[in-house]
Tab-separated table of C-alpha atoms in Angstrom:
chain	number	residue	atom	x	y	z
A	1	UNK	CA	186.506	247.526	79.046
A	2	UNK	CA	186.893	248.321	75.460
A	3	UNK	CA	190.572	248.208	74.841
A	4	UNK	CA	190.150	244.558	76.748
A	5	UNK	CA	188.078	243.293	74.331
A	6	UNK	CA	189.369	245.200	71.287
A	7	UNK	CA	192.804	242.958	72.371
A	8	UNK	CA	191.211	239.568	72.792
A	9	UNK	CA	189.182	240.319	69.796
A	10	UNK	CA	192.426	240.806	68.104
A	11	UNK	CA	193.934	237.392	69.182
A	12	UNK	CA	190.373	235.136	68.958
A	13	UNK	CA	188.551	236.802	66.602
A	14	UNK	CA	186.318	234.189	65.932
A	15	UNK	CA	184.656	235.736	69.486
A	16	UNK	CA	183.810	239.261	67.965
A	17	UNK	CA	179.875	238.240	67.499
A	18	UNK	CA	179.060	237.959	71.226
A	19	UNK	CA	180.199	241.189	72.555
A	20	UNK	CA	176.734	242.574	72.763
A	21	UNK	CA	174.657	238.972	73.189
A	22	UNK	CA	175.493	235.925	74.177
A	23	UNK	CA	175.567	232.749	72.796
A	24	UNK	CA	171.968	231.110	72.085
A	25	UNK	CA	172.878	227.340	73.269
A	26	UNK	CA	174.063	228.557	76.654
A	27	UNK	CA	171.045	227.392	78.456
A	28	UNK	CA	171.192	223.928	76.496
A	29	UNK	CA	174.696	223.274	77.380
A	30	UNK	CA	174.518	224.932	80.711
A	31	UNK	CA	172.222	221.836	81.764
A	32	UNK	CA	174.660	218.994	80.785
A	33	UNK	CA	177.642	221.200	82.325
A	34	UNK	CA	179.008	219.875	85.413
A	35	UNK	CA	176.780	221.385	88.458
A	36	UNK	CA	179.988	222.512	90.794
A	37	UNK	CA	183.558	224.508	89.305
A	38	UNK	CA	186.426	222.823	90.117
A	39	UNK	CA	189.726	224.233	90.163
A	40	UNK	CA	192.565	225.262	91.921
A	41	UNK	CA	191.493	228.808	92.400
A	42	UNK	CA	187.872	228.507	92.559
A	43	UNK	CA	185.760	230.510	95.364
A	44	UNK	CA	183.612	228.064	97.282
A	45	UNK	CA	182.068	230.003	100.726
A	46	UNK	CA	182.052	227.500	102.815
A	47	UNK	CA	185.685	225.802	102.188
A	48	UNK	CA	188.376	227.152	104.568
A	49	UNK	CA	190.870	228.698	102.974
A	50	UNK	CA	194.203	227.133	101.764
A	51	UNK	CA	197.444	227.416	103.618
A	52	UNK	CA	199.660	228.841	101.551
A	53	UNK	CA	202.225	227.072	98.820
A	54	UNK	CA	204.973	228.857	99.791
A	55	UNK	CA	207.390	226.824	100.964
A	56	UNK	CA	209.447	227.925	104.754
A	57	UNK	CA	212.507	229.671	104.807
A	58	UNK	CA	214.211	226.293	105.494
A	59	UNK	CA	212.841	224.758	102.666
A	60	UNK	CA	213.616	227.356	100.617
A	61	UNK	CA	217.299	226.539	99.518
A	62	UNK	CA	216.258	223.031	99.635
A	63	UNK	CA	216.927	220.873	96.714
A	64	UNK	CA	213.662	219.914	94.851
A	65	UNK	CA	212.515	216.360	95.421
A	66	UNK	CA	212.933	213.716	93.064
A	67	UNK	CA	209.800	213.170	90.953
A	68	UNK	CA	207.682	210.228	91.392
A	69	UNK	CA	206.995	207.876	88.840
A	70	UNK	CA	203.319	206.782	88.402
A	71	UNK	CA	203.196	203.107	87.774
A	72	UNK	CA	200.053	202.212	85.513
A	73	UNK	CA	198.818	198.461	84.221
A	74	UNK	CA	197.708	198.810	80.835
A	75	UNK	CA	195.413	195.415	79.595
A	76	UNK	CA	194.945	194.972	76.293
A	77	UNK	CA	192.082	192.574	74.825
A	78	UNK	CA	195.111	189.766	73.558
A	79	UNK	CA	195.542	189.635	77.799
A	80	UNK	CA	192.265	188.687	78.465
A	81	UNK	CA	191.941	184.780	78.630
A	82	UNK	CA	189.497	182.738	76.560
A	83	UNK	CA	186.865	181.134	78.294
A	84	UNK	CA	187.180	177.485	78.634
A	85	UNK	CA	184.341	175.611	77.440
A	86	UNK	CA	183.703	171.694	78.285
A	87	UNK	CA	181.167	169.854	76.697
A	88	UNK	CA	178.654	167.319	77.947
A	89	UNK	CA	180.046	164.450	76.095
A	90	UNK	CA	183.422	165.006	78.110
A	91	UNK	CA	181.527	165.996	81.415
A	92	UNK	CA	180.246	162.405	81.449
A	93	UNK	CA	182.852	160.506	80.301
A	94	UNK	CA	185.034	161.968	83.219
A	95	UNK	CA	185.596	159.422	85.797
A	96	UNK	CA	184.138	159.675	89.362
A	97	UNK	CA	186.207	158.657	92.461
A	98	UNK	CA	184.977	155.531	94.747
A	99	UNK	CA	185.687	158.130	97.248
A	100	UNK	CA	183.161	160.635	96.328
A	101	UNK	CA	180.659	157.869	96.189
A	102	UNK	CA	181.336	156.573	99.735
A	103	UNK	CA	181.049	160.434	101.198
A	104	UNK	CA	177.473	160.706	100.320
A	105	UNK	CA	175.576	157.576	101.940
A	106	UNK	CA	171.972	156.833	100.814
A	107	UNK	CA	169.499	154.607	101.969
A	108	UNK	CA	169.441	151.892	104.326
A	109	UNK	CA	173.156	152.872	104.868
A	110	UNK	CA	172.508	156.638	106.206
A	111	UNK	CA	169.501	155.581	108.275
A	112	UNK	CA	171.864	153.188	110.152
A	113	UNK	CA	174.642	155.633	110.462
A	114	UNK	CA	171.788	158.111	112.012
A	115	UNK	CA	170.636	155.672	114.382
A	116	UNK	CA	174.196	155.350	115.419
A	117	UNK	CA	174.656	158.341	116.532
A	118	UNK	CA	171.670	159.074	118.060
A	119	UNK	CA	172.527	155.753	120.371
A	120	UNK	CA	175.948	157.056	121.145
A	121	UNK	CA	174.021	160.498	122.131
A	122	UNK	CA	171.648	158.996	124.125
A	123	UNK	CA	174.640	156.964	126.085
A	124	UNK	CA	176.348	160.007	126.805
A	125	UNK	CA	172.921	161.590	128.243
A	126	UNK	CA	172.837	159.159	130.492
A	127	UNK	CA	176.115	158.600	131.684
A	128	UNK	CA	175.971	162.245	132.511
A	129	UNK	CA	172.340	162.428	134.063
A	130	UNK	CA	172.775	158.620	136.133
A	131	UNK	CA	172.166	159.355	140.271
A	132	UNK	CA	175.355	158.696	141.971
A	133	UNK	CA	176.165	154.890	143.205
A	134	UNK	CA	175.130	154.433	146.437
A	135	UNK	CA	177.968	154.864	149.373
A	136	UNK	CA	179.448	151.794	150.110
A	137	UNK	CA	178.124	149.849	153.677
A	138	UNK	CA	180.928	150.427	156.491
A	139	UNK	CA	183.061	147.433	156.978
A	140	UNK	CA	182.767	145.598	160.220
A	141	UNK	CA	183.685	146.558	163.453
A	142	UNK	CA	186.477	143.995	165.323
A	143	UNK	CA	185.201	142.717	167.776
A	144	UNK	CA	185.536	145.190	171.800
A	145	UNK	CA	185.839	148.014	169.895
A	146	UNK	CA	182.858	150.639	169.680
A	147	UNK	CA	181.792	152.437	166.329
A	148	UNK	CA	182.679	156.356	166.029
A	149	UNK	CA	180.842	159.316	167.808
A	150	UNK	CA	178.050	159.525	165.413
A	151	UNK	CA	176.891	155.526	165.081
A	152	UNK	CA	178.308	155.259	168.831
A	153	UNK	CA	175.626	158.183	170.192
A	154	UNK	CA	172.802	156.423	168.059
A	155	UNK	CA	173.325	152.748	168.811
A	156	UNK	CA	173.480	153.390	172.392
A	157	UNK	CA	170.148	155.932	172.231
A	158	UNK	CA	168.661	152.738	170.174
A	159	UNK	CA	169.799	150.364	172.597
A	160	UNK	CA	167.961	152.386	175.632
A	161	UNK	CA	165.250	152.287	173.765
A	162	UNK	CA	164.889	148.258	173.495
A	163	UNK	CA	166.017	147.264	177.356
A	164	UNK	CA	164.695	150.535	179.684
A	165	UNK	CA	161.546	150.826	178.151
A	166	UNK	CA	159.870	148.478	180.611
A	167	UNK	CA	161.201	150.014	183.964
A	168	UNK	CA	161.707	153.712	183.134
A	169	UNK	CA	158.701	156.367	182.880
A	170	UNK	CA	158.410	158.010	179.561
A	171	UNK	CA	160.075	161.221	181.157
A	172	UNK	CA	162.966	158.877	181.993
A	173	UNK	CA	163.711	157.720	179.129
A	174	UNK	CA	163.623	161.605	177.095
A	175	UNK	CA	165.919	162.615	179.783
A	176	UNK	CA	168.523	159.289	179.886
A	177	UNK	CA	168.453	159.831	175.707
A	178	UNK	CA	169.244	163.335	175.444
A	179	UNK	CA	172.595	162.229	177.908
A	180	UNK	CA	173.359	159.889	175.792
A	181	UNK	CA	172.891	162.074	172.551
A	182	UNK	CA	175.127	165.029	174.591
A	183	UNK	CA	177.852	162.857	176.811
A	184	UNK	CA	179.861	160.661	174.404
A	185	UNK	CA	181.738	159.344	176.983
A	186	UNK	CA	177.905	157.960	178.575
A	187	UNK	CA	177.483	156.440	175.828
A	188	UNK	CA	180.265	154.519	175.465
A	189	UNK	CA	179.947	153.349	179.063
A	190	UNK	CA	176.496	152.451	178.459
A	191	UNK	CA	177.194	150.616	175.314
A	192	UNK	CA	180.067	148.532	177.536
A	193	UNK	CA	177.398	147.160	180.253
A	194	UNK	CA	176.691	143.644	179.662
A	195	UNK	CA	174.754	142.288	182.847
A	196	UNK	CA	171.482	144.075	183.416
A	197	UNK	CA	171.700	144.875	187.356
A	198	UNK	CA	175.091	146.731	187.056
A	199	UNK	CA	173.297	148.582	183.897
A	200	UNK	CA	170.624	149.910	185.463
A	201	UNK	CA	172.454	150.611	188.883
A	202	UNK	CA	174.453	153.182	186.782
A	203	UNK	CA	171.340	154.529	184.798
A	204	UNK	CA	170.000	155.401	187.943
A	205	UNK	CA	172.770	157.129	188.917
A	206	UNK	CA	172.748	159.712	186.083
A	207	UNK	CA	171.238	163.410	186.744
A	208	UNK	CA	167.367	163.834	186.386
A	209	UNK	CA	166.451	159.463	186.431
């Protein structure tokens, strides 16, 4: 250890007082010293290790890559821009466009603008909420020919109703509905009969009168 220092005593020699103590400010400086080494070859335990620098055997005869060059914007003060200032004398002598002025409605003008468009909302509301239009009535039969199944099975059960009620039980009746409500073709001949002895003849003659 001697000949060591004996050399780098020879080549710094301004070190030759702290071979024996050390240097009274190392605490102070110690503090304001960054807190972690850094370094290329400096030991931290948990870092994995390095891989090595040594290039592969087909790298090795390689010719070195080109350098990079490092671009870097320099600003001086002169590049900075001066602020521009505008004073209140020129602020209000600048002219303001009729178009600004009509954007921003005040007054009587807005409130009718707002009603507006609170009509037109409430016209949409209830355009979209309105109950559907009634169906349209079903145009007029010509005349011999008998309505569809449906209105056919309920104008003859209607018509029973009227003209048998005064000669048939109430049990009659149920029974002579319910074939007219089932048989369509009954009920078509029923709703044919004009004269009122051939129409009852051929009530009587149905199943269960």
């Amino acid at each position: 250890m001697g000949g060591v220092w004996d050399a780098y005593v020879l080549k710094y020699p301004a070190v030759s007082p702290y071979c024996n103590k050390g240097w009274v400010h190392w605490e102070t400086v110690l503090k304001i010293m960054p807190s972690s080494e850094q370094g290329t070859h400096v030991f931290h335990p948990t870092a994995t290790p390095a891989a090595p620098t040594t290039p592969p055997a087909s790298q090795a005869n390689a010719s070195p890559a080109a350098p990079t060059a490092t671009l870097r914007c320099v600003y001086s003060e002169d590049d900075v821009p001066e602020p521009v200032t505008v004073s209140k004398q020129k602020m209000a002598a600048a002219p303001v466009s009729q178009s600004a002025i009509k954007s921003h409605p005040s007054g009587a003008a807005a409130l009718e603008h707002l009603s507006a468009s609170v009509g037109e909302f409430g016209a949409v509301l209830r355009e979209a909420f309105a109950p559907p239009p009634p169906p349209l009535p079903a145009p007029p039969l010509p005349t011999g020919q008998l309505p569809p199944t449906p209105r056919c099975k309920m104008a003859a059960s209607e018509r029973a109703e009227e003209l048998e009620y005064d000669w048939l039980s109430e049990e009659e009746l149920a029974v002579f509905m319910d074939i007219l409500r089932v048989d369509v073709s009954a009920a078509d001949t029923y709703s044919v009969c004009k004269r009122e002895a051939s129409r009852k003849a051929w009530v009587r003659k149905q199943p269960g009168i």
